Tab-separated table of C-alpha atoms in Angstrom:
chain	number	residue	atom	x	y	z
A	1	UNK	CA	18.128	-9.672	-11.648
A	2	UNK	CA	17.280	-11.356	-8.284
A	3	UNK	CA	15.170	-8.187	-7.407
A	4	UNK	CA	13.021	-8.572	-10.333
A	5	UNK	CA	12.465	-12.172	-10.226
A	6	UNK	CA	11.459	-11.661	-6.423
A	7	UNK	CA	9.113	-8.458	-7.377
A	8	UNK	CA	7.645	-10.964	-10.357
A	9	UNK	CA	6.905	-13.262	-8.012
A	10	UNK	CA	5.988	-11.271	-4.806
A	11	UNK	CA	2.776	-10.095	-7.170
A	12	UNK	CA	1.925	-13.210	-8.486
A	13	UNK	CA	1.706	-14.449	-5.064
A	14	UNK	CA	-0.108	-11.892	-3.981
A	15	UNK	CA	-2.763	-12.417	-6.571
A	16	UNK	CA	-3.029	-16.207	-5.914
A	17	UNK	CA	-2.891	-15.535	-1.823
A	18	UNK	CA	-5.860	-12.582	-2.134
A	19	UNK	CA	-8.159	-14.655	-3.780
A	20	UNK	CA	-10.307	-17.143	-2.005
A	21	UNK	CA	-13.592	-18.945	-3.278
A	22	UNK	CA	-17.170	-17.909	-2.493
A	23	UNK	CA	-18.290	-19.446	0.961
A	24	UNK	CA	-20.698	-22.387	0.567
A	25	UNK	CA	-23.656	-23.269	3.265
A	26	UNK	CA	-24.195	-26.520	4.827
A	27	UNK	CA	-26.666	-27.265	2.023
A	28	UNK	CA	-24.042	-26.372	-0.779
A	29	UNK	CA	-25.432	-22.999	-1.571
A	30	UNK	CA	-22.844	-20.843	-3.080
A	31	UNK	CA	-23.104	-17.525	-0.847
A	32	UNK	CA	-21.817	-14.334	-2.660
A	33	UNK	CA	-22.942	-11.558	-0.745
A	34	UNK	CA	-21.685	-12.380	3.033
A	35	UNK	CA	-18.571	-13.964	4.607
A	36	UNK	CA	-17.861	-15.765	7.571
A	37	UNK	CA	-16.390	-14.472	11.100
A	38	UNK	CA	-13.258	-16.516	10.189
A	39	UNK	CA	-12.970	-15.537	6.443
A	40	UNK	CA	-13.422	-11.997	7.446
A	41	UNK	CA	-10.376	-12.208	10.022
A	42	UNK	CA	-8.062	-14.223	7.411
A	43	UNK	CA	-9.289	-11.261	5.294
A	44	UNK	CA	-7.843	-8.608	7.798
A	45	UNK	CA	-4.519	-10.797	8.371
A	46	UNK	CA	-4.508	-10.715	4.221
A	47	UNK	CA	-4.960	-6.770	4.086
A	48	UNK	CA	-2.233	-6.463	6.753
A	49	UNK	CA	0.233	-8.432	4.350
A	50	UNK	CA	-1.169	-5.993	1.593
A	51	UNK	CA	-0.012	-3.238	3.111
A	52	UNK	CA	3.039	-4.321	3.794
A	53	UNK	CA	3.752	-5.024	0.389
A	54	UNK	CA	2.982	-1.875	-0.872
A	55	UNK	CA	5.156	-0.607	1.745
A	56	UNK	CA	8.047	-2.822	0.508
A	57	UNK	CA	7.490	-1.306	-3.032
A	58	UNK	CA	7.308	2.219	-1.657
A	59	UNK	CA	10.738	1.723	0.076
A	60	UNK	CA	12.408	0.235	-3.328
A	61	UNK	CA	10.512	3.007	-5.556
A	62	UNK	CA	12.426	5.973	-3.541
A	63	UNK	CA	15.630	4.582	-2.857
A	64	UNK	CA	17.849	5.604	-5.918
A	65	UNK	CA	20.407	2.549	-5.337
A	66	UNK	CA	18.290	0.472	-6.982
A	67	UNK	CA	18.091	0.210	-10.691
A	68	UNK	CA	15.873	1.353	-12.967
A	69	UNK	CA	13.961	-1.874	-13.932
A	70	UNK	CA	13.809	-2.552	-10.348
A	71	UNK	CA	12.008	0.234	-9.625
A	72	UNK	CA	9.682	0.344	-12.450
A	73	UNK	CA	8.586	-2.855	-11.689
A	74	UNK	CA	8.169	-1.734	-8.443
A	75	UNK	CA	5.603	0.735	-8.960
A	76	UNK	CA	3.769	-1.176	-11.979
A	77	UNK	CA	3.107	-3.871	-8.559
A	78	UNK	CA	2.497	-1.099	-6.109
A	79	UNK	CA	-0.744	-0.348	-8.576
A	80	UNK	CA	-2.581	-3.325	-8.624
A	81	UNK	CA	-2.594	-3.439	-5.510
A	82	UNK	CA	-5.302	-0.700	-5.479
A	83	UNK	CA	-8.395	0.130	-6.843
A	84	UNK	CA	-8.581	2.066	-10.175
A	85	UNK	CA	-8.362	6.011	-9.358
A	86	UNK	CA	-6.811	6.208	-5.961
A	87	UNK	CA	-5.486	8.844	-4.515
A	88	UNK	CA	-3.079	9.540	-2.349
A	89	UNK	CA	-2.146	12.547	0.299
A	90	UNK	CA	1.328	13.351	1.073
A	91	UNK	CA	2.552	15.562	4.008
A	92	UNK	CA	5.362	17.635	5.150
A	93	UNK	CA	5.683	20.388	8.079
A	94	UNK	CA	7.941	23.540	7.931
A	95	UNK	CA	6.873	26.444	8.944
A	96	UNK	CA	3.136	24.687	9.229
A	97	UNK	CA	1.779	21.350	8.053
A	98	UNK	CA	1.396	21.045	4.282
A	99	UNK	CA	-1.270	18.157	2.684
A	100	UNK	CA	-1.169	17.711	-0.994
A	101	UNK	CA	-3.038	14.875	-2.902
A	102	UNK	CA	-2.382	12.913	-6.001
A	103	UNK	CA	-3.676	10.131	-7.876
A	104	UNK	CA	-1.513	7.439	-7.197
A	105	UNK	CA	0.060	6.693	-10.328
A	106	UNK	CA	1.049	10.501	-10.371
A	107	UNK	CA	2.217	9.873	-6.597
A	108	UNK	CA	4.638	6.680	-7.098
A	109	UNK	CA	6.462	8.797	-9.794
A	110	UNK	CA	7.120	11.858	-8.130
A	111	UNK	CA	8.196	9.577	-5.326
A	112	UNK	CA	11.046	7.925	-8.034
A	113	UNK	CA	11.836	11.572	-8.735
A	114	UNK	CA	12.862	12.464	-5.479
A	115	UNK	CA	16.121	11.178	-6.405
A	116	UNK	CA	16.534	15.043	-8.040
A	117	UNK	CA	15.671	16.551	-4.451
A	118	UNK	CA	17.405	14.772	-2.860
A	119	UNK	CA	21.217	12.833	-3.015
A	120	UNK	CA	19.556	9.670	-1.020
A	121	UNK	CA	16.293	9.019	0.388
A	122	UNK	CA	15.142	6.219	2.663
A	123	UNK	CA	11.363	4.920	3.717
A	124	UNK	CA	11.168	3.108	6.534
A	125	UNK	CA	8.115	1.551	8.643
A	126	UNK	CA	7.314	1.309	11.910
A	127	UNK	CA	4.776	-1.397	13.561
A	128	UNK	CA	2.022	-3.846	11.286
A	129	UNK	CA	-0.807	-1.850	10.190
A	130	UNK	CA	-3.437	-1.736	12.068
A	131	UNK	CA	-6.807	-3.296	10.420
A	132	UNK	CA	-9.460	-2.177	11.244
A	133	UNK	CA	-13.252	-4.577	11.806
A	134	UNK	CA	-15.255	-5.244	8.343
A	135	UNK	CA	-18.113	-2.830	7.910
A	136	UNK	CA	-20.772	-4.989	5.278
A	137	UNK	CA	-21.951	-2.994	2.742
A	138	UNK	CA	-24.454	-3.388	-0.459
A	139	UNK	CA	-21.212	-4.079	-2.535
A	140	UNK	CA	-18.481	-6.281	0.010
A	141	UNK	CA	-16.772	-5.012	3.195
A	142	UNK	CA	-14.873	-2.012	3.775
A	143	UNK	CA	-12.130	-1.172	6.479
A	144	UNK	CA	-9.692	1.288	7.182
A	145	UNK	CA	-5.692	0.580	7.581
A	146	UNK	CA	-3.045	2.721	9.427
A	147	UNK	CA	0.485	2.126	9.165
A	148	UNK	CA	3.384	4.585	10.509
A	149	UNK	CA	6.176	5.516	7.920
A	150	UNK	CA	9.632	6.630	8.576
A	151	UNK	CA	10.956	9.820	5.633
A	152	UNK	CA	14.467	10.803	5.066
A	153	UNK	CA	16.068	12.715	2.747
A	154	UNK	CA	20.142	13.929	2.784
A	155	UNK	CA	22.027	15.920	0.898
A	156	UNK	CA	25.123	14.982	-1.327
A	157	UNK	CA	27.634	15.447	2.093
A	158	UNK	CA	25.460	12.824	4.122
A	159	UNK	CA	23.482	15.342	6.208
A	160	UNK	CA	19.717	15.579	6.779
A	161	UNK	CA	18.164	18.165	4.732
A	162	UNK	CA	14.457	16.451	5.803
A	163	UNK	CA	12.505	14.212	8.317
A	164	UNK	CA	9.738	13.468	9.721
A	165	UNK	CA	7.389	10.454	10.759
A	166	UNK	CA	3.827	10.106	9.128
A	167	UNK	CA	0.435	8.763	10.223
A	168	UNK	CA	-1.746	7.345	6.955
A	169	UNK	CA	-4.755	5.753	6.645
A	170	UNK	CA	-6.108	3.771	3.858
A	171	UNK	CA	-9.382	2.620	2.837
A	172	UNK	CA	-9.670	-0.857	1.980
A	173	UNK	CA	-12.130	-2.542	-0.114
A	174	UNK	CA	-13.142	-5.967	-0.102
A	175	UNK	CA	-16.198	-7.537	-2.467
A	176	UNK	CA	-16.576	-10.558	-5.036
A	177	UNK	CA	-14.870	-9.789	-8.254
A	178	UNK	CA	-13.901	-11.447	-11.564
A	179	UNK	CA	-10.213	-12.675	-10.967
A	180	UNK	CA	-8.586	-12.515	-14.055
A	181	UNK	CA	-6.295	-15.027	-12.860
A	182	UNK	CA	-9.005	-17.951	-12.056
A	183	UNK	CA	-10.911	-16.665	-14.665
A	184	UNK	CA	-13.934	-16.556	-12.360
A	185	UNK	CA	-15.595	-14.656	-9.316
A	186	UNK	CA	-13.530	-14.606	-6.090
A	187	UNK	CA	-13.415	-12.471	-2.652
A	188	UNK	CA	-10.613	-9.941	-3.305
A	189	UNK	CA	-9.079	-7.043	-1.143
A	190	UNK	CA	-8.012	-3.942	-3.299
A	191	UNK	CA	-6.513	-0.630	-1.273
A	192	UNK	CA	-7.956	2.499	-1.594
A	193	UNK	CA	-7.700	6.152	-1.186
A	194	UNK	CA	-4.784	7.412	1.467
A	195	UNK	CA	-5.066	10.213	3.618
A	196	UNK	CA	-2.600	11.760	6.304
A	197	UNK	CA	-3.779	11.798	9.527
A	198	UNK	CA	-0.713	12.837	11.525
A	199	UNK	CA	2.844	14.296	10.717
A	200	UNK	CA	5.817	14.327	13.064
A	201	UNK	CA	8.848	16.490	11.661
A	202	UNK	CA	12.166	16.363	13.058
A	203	UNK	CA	14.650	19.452	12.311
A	204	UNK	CA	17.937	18.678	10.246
A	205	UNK	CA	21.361	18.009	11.529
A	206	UNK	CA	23.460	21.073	11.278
């Protein structure tokens, strides 16, 4: 129970902390098409807490200790973190690297179903993400985010049947929207498509 009251409340925080109200000029004109030096870096310190959220989610999605509710709600908060239609690429090295993409939706449940691959699988990350400077565009701002994630997967006698480290980056997105929360128009940051950018295997105990 204390896992789903903390998931409950990790996204409503998230959708009171993401929000913040349109910038006003010295003569108390409401500005909706441009932030401020400052909002723009509380914006990247806000994306970087984003991301590590989702990460947090990732981690309780794949790990097959937790319960079923748990993880559900896990991946129902891992979506709205991101725009509508994301994708997202997954990659593995064998014999050569391997890139597959998936809408994300489709991605956070084959991650649950891992489980059936493998006996117990663990996420892990390395470092904050690293946010990248605002680019201004007709609609908001958009960024890019890396962060560096940790795979493993064992077997049913403890041993490593698969590891490896992974490079992704994300798009970000960050523009005045309706906040159904506030009921009105607010600055938001929504993640975006993910794509691997490097993959780092590491050969199984025998």
């Amino acid at each position: 129970m204390k896992y789903v009251v903390s998931l409950v409340l990790a996204g409503w925080l998230a959708s009171v902390a993401q929000a913040q109200p349109l910038p006003v000029t010295k003569g108390l004109e409401v500005r909706d098409d441009q932030l401020s030096e400052k909002q723009l870096k509380d914006f990247q310190q806000l994306t970087q807490q984003k991301v590590a959220e989702f990460q947090r989610y990732l981690s309780i999605i794949a790990d097959p200790s937790q319960s079923g509710q748990v993880r559900e709600l896990a991946i129902e908060n891992a979506q709205m973190l991101f725009l509508p239609d994301s994708r997202m690429q997954v990659g593995s090295v064998k014999s050569k690297l391997l890139v597959k993409e998936y809408p994300l939706t489709v991605y956070l449940r084959r991650l649950r179903n891992l489980e059936k691959k493998y006996f117990d699988v663990n996420i892990t990350f390395y470092d904050l993400a690293l946010v990248g400077d605002w680019e201004k565009t007709q609609t908001g701002y958009v960024t890019t985010a890396t962060y560096f994630q940790h795979f493993q997967g064992r077997g049913k006698d403890g041993r490593m049947q698969y590891e490896d480290k992974t490079v992704k980056q994300l798009g970000v997105d960050l523009r005045n929207r309706k906040d159904p929360f506030y009921a009105e128009h607010r600055w938001t940051v929504l993640l975006g498509d993910v794509r691997v950018t490097e993959v780092q295997p590491k050969k199984p105990n025998q």
